[in-house]
mmCIF file of C-alpha atoms and ligand atoms in Angstrom:
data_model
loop_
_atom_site.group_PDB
_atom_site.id
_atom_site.type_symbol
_atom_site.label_atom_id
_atom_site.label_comp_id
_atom_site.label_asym_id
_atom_site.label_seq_id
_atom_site.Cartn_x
_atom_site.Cartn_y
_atom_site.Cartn_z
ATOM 1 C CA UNK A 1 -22.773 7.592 -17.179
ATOM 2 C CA UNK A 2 -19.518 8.282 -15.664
ATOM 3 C CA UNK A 3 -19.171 8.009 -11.966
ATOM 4 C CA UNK A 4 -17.475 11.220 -10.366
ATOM 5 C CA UNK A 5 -17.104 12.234 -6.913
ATOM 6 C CA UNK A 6 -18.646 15.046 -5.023
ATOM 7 C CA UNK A 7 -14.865 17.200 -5.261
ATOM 8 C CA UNK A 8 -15.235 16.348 -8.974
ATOM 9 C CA UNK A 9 -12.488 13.716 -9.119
ATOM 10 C CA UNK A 10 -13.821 11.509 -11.758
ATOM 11 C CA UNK A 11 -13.436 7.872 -10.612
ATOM 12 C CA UNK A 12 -12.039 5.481 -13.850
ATOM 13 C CA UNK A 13 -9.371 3.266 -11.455
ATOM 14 C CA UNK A 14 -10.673 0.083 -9.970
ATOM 15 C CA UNK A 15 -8.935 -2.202 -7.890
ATOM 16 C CA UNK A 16 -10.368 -5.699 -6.926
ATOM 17 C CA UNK A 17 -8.592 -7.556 -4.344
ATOM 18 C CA UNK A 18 -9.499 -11.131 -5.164
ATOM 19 C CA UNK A 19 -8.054 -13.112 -1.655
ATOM 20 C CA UNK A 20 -6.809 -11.420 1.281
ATOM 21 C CA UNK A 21 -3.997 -14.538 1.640
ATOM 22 C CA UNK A 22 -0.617 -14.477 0.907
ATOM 23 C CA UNK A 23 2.278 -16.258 0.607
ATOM 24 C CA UNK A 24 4.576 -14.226 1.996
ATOM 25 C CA UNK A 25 4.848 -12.295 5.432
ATOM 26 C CA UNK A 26 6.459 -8.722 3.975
ATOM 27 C CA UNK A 27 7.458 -7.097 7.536
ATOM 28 C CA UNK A 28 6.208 -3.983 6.738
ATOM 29 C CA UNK A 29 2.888 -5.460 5.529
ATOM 30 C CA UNK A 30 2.037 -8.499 7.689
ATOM 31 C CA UNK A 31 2.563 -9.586 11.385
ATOM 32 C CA UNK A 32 4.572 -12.958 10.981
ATOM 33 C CA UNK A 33 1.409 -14.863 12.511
ATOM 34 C CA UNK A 34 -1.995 -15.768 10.282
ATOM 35 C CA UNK A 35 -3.944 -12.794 11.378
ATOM 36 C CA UNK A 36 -7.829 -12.765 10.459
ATOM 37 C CA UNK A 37 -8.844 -13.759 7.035
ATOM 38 C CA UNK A 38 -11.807 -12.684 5.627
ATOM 39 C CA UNK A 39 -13.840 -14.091 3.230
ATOM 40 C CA UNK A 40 -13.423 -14.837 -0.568
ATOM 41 C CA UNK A 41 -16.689 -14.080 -3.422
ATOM 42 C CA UNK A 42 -16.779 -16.215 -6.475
ATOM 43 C CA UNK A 43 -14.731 -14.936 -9.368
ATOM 44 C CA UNK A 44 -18.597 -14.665 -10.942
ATOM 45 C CA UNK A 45 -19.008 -12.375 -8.415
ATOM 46 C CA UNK A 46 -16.079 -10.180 -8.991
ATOM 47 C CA UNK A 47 -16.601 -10.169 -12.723
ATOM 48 C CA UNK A 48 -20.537 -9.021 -12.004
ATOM 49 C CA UNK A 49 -19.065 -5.828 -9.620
ATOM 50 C CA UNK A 50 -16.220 -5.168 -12.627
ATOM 51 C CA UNK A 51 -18.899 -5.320 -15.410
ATOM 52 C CA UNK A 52 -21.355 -2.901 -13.647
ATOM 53 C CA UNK A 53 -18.153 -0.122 -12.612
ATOM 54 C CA UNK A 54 -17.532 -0.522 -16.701
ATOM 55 C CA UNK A 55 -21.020 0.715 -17.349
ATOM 56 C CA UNK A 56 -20.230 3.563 -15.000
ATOM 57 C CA UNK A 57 -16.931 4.433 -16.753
ATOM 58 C CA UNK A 58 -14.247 2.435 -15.136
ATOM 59 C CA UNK A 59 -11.547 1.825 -17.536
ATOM 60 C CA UNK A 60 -8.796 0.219 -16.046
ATOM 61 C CA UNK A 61 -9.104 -2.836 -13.731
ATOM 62 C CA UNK A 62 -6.060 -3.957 -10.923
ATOM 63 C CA UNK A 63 -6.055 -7.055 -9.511
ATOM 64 C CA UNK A 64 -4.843 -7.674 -6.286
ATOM 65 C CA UNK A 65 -4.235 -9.121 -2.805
ATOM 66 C CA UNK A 66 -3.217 -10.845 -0.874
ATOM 67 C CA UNK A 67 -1.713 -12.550 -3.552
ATOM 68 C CA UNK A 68 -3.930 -12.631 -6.536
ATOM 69 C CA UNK A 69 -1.628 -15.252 -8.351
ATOM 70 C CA UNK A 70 -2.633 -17.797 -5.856
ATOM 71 C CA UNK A 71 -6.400 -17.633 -6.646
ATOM 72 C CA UNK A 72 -7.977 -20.080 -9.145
ATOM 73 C CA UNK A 73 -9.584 -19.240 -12.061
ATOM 74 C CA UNK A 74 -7.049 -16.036 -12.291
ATOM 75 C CA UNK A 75 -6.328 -16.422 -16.223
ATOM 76 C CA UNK A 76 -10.244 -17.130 -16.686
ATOM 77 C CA UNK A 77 -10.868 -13.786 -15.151
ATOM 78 C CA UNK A 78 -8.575 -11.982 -16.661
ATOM 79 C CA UNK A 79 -9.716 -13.287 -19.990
ATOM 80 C CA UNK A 80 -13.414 -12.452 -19.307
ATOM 81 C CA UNK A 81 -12.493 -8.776 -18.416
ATOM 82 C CA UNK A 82 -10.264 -8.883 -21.994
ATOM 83 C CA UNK A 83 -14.131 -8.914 -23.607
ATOM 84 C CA UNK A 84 -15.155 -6.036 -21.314
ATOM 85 C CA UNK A 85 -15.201 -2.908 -23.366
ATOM 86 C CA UNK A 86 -15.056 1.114 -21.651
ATOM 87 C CA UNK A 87 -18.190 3.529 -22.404
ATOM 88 C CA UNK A 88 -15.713 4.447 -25.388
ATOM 89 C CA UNK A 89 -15.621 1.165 -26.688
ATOM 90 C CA UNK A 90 -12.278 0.379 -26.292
ATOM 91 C CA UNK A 91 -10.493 -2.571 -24.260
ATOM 92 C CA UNK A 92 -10.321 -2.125 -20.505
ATOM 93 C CA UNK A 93 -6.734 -1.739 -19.264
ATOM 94 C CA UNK A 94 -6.130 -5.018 -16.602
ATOM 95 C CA UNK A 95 -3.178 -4.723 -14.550
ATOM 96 C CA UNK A 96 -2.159 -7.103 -11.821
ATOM 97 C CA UNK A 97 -0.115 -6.218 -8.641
ATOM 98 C CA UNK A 98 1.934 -9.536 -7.277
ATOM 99 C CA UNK A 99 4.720 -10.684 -5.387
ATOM 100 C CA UNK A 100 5.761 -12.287 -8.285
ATOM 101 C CA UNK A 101 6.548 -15.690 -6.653
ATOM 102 C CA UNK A 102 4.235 -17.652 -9.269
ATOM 103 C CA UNK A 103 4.659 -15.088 -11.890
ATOM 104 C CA UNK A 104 7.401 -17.134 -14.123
ATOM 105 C CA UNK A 105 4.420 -20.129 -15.106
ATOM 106 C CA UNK A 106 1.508 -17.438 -15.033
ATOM 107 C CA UNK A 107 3.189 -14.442 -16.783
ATOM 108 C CA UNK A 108 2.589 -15.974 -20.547
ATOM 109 C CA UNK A 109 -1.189 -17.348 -19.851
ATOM 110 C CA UNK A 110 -2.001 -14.155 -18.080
ATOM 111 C CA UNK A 111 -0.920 -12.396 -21.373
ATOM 112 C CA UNK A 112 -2.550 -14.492 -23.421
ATOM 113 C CA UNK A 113 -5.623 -14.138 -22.051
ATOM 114 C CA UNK A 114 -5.491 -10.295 -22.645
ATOM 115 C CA UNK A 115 -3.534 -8.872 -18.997
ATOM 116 C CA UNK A 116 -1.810 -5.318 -20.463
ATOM 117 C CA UNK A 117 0.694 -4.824 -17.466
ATOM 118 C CA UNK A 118 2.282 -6.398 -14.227
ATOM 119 C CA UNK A 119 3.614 -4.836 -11.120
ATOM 120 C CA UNK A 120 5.646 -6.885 -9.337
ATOM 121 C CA UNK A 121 6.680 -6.035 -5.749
ATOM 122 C CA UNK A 122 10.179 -6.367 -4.781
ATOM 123 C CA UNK A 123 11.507 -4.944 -1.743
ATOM 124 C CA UNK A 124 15.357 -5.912 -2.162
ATOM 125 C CA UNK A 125 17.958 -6.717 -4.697
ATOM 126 C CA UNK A 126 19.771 -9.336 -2.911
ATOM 127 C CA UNK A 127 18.129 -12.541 -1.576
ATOM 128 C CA UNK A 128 19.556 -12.101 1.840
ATOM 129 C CA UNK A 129 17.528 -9.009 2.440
ATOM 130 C CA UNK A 130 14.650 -10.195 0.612
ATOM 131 C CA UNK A 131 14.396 -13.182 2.588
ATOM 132 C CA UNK A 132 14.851 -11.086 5.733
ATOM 133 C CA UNK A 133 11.717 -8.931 4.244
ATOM 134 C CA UNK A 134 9.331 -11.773 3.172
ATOM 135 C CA UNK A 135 10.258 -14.050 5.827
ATOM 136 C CA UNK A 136 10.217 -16.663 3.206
ATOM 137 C CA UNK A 137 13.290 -18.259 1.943
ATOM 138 C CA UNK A 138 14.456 -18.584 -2.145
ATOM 139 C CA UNK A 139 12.059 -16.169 -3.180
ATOM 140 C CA UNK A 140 14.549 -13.914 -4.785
ATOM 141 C CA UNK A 141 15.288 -15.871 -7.525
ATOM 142 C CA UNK A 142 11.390 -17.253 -8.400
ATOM 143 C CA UNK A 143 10.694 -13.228 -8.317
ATOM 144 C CA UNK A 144 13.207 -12.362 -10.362
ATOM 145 C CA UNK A 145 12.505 -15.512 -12.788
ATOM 146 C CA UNK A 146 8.751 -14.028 -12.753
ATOM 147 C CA UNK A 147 9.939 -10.573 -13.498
ATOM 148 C CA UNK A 148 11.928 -11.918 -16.703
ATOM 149 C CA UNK A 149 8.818 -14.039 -17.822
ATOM 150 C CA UNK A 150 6.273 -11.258 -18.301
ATOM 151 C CA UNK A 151 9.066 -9.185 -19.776
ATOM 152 C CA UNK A 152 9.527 -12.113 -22.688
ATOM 153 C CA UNK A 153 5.964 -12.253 -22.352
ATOM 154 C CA UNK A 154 5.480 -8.498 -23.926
ATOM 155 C CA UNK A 155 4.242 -7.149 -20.393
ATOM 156 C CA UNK A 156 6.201 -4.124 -21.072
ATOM 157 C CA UNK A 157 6.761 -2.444 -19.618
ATOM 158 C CA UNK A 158 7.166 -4.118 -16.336
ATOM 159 C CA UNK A 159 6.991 -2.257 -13.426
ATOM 160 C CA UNK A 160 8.690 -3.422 -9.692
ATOM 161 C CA UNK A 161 7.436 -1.961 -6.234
ATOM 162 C CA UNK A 162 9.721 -1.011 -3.477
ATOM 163 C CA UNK A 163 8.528 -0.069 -0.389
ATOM 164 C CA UNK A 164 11.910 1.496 1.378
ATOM 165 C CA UNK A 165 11.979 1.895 5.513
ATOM 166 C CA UNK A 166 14.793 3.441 7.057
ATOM 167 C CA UNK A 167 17.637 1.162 8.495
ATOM 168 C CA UNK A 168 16.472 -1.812 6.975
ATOM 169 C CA UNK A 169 16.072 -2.062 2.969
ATOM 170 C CA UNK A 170 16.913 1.849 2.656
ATOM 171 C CA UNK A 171 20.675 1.025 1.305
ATOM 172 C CA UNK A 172 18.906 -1.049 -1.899
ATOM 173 C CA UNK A 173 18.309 2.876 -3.449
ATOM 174 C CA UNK A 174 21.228 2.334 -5.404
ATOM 175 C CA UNK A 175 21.069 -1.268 -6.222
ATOM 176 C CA UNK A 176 17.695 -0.738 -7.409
ATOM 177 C CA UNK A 177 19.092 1.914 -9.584
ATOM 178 C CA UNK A 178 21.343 -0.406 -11.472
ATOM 179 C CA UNK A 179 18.658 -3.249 -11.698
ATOM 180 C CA UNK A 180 15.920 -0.608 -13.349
ATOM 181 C CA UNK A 181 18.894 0.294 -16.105
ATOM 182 C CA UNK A 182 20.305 -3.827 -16.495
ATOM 183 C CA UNK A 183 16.887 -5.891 -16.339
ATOM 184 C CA UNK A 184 14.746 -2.699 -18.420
ATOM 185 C CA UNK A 185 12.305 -2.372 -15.316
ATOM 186 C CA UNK A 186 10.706 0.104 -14.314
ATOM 187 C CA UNK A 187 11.466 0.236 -10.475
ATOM 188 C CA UNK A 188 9.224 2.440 -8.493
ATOM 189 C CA UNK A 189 9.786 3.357 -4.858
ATOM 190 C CA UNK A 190 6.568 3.402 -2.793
ATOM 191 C CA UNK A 191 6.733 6.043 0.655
ATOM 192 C CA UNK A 192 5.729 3.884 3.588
ATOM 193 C CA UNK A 193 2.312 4.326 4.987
ATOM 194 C CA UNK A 194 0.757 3.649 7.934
ATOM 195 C CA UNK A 195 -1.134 0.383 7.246
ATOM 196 C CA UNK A 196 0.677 -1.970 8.554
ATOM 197 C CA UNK A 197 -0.500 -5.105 10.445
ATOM 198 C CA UNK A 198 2.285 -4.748 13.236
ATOM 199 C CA UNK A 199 1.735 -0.492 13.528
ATOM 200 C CA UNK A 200 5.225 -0.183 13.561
ATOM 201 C CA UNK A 201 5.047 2.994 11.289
ATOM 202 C CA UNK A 202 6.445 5.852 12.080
ATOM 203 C CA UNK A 203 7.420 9.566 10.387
ATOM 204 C CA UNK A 204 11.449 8.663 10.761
ATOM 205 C CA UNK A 205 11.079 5.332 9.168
ATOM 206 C CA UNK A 206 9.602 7.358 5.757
ATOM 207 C CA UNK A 207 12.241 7.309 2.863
ATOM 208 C CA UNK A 208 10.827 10.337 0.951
ATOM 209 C CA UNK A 209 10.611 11.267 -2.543
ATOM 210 C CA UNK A 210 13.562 13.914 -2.350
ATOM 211 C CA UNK A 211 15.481 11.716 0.002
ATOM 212 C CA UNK A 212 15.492 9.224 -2.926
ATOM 213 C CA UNK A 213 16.298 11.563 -5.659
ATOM 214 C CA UNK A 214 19.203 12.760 -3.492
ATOM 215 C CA UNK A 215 20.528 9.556 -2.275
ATOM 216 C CA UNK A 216 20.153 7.895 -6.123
ATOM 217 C CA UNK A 217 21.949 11.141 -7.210
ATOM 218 C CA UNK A 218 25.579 10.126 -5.404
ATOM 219 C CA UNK A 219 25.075 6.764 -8.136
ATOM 220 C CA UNK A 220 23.528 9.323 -10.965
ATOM 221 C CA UNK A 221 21.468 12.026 -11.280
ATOM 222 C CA UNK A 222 17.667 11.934 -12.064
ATOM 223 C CA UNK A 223 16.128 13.788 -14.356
ATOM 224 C CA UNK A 224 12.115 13.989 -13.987
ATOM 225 C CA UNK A 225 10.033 13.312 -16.725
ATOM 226 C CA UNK A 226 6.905 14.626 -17.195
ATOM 227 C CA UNK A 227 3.611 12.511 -15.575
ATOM 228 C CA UNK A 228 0.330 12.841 -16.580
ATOM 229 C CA UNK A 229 -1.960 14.851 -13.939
ATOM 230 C CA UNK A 230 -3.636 11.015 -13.269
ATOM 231 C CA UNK A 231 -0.646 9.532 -12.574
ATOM 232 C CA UNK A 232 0.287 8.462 -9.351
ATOM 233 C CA UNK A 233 4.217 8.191 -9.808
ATOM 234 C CA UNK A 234 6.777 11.070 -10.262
ATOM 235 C CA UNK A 235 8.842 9.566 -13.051
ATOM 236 C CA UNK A 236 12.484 10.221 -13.566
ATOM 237 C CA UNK A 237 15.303 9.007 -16.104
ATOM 238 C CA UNK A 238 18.497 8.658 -14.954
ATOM 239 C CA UNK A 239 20.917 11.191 -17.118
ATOM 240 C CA UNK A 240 22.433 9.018 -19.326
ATOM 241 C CA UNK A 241 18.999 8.385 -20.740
ATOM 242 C CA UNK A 242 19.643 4.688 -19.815
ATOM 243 C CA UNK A 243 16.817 3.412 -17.035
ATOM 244 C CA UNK A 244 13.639 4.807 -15.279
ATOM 245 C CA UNK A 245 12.690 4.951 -12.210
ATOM 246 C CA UNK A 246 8.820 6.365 -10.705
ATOM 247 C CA UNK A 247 8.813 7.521 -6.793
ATOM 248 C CA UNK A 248 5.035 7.565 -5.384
ATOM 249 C CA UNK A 249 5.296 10.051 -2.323
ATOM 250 C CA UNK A 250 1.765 9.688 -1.162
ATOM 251 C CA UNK A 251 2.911 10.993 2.713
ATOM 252 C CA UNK A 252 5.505 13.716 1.634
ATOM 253 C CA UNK A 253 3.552 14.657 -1.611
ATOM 254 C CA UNK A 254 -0.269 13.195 -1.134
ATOM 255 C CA UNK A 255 -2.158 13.119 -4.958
ATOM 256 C CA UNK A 256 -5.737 12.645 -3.300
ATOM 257 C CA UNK A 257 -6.700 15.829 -4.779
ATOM 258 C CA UNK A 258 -6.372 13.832 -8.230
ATOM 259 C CA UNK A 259 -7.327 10.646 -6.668
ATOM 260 C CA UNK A 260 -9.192 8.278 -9.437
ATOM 261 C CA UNK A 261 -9.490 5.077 -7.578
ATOM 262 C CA UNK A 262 -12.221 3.001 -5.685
ATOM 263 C CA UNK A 263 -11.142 -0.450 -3.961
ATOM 264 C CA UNK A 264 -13.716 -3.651 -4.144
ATOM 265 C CA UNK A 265 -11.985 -6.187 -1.282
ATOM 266 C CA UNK A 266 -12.292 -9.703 -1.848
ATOM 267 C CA UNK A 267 -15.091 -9.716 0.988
ATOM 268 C CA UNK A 268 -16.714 -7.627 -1.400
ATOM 269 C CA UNK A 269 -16.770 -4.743 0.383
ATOM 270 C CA UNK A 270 -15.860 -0.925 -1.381
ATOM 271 C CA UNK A 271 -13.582 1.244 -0.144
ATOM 272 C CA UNK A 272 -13.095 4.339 -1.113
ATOM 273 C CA UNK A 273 -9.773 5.505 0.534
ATOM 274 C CA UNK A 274 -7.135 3.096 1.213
ATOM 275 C CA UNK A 275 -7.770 4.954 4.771
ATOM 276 C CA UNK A 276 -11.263 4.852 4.819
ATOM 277 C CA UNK A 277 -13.008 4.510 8.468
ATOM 278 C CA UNK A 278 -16.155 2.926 6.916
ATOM 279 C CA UNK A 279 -16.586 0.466 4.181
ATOM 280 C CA UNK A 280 -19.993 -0.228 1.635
ATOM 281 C CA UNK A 281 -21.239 -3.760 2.009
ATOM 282 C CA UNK A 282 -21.797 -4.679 -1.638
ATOM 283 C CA UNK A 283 -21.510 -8.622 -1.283
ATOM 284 C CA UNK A 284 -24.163 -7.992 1.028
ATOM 285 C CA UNK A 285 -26.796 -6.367 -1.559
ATOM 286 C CA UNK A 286 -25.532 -8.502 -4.689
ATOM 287 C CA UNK A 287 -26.729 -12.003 -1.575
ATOM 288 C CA UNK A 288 -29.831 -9.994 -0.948
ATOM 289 C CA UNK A 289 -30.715 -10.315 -4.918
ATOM 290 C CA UNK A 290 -29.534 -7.071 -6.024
ATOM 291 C CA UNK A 291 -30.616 -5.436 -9.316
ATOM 292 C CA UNK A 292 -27.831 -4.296 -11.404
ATOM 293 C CA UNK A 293 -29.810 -0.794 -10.979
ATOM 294 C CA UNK A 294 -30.017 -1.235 -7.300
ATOM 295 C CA UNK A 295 -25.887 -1.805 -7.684
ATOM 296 C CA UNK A 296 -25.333 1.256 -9.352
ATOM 297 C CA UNK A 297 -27.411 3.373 -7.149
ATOM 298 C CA UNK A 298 -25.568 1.814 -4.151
ATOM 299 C CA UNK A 299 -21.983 2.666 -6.027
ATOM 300 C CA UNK A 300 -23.000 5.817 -6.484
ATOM 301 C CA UNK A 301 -23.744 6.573 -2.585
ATOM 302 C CA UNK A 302 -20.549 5.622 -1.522
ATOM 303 C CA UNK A 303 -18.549 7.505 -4.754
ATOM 304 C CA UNK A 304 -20.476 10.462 -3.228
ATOM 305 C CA UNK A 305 -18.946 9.702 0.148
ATOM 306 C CA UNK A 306 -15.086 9.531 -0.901
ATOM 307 C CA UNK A 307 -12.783 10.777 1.232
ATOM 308 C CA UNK A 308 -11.902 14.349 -0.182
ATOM 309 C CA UNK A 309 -8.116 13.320 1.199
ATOM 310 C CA UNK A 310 -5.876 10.976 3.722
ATOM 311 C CA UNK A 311 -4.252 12.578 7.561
ATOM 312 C CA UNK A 312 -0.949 10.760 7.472
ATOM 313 C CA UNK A 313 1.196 12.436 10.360
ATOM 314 C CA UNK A 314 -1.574 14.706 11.274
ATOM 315 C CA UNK A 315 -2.435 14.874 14.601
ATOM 316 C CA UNK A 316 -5.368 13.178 15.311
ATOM 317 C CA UNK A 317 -5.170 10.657 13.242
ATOM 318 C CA UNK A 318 -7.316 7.408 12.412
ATOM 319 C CA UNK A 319 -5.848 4.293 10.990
ATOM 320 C CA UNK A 320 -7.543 2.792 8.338
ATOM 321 C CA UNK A 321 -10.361 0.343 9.531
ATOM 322 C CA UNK A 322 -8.403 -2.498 7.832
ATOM 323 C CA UNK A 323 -4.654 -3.360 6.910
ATOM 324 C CA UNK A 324 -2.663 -3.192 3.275
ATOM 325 C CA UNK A 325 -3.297 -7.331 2.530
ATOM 326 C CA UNK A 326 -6.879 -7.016 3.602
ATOM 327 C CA UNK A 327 -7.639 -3.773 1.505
ATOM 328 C CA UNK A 328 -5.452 -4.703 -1.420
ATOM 329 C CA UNK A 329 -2.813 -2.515 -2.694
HETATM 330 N N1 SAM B 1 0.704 -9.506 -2.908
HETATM 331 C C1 SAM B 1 0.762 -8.523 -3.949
HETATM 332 C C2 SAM B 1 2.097 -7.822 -3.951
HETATM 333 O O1 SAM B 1 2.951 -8.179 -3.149
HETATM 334 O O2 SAM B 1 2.279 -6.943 -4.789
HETATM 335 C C3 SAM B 1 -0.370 -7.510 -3.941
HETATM 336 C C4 SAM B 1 -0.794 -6.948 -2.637
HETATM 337 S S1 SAM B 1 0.384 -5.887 -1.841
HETATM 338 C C5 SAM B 1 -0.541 -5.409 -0.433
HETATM 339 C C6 SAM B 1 0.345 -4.492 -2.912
HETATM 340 C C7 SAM B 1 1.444 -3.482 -2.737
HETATM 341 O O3 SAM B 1 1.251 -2.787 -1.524
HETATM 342 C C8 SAM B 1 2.832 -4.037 -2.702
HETATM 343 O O4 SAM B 1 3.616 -3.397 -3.682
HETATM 344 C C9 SAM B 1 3.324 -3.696 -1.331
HETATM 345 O O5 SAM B 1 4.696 -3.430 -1.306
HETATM 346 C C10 SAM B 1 2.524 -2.460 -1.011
HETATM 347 N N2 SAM B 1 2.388 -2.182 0.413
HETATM 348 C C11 SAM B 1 1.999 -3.008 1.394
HETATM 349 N N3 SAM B 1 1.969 -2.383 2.589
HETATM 350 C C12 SAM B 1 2.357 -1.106 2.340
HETATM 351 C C13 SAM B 1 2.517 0.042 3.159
HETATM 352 N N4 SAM B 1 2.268 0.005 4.462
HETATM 353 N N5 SAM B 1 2.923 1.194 2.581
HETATM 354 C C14 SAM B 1 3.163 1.233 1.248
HETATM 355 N N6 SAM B 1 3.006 0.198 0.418
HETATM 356 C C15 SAM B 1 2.614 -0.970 0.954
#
């Protein structure tokens, strides 16, 4: 039984936020206060909602946050899920998304226990600006350290989020361009959307894709490589052949029409859009005594109900019903 939406988007990509803390204060992600925190399930819990989506065709699993490196029983998890096997009978793909700031001791049990990739997030080459973006000081370094750990772990290949906003991390384009080539990264520039804690977003702060291509050009030209239709990245090699970077463009070039993803938050609730308006209690059938059968008739409801796409810079409208660290990324 695969699960597929009612545009036909088939839905294989799920992301589990497992905490909605975080140890860092990004200022494009968080207010610099402890905003609300919602509640955490059991990793039992998690693992019951990422067995039943295998049964219904799921095959690839992302961790996230918050910051999932700060939850307990992490490499447990991740090992469990390394058993899991897709309707095809084949290993699930487990990723995690991280700010990498405990990656450098967790990168080699993580592998061992059967993680296939990392994404770290990195939002500046220098650690003068990324201080001034985490509002946390000496993380460069740990990040970096992290980065270079899941590399030697065999990772590979390791990919690094940037999130770029105009007059403030925007001159790092071509920095980043020489750190994808020296460190072997893949370094993958993320559009700004509007889901912000603070709601400080705005059209003009939007590095776009071509704006990127352009500005990395007056370092070297790009040349784009071709993505698979599933893919959420445009990927490009610089000309040389030396170094790749991947630009998502999800508010200059939105890919909902081949969307693939549905979001469990670590309050257990599914999501279906990053920018969905309404969420689908499943903590609150799996407390009630849920079946697995009454689960996958409940999963099924709200797959029907995916968004068919996001309004960024439309008018009219409607933030999402709940910020980046409380969704997961
Ligand atoms: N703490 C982990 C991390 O830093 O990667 C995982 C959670 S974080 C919310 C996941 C990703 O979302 C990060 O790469 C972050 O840069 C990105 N992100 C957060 N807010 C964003 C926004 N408003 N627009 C685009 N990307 C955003």
């Amino acid at each position: 039984m695969h699960l597929t939406d009612k545009f036909g988007r088939r839905i294989s990509d799920l992301r589990i936020s497992i905490t909605d803390r975080c140890n860092y204060k990004c200022v494009y992600c968080r207010s610099g206060n402890d905003g609300p925190q919602f509640s955490e399930m059991d990793i039992a819990e998690y693992l019951r909602i990422a067995r039943i989506f295998v049964e219904l065709g799921i095959t690839k699993v992302r961790l996230t946050g918050g910051e999932p490196l700060l939850r307990k029983g992490l490499v447990e998890m991740v090992r469990e899920l390394g058993g899991m096997r897709t309707l095809e009978g084949r290993p699930l793909d487990i990723a995690i998304t991280t700010n990498g700031h405990l990656l450098a001791e967790l990168a080699q049990p993580l592998a061992d226990a059967g993680l296939t990739r990392v994404t770290v997030s990195m939002d500046a080459v220098d650690p003068e600006h990324f201080a001034r973006i985490t509002r946390v000081p000496n993380g460069y370094e740990r990040v970096l350290a992290g980065i270079r750990a899941a590399q030697r772990a065999g990772l590979h290949p390791v990919k690094v989020n940037c999130v770029l906003l105009r007059g403030f991390n925007d001159d790092q384009i071509i920095p980043f361009g020489v750190f994808a080539r020296e460190e072997g990264a893949i370094v993958r520039f993320i559009e700004f959307m509007p889901l912000e804690e603070d709601r400080v977003w705005t059209p003009e702060i939007v590095i776009t894709l071509d704006e990127i291509v352009r500005r990395m050009a007056a370092f070297m030209p790009l040349r784009e490589v071709e993505h698979s239709r599933s893919e959420t990245a445009r990927r490009y090699r610089f000309e040389d052949g030396v170094g790749e970077i991947g630009i998502i463009a999800p508010v200059s070039q939105p890919f909902c029409g081949h969307c693939s993803r549905i979001r469990v938050t670590s309050d257990g609730k599914i999501r279906t859009c990053l920018f969905s308006v309404r969420e689908h209690d499943l903590a609150a059938l799996m407390l009630n005594g849920a079946s697995d059968e009454e689960m996958i008739a409940f999963i099924q409801r709200a797959v029907d109900q995916k968004e068919e796409r996001h309004h960024i810079g439309e008018a009219g409208f409607i933030p999402a019903s709940r910020t980046m660290v409380h969704i997961g990324g």
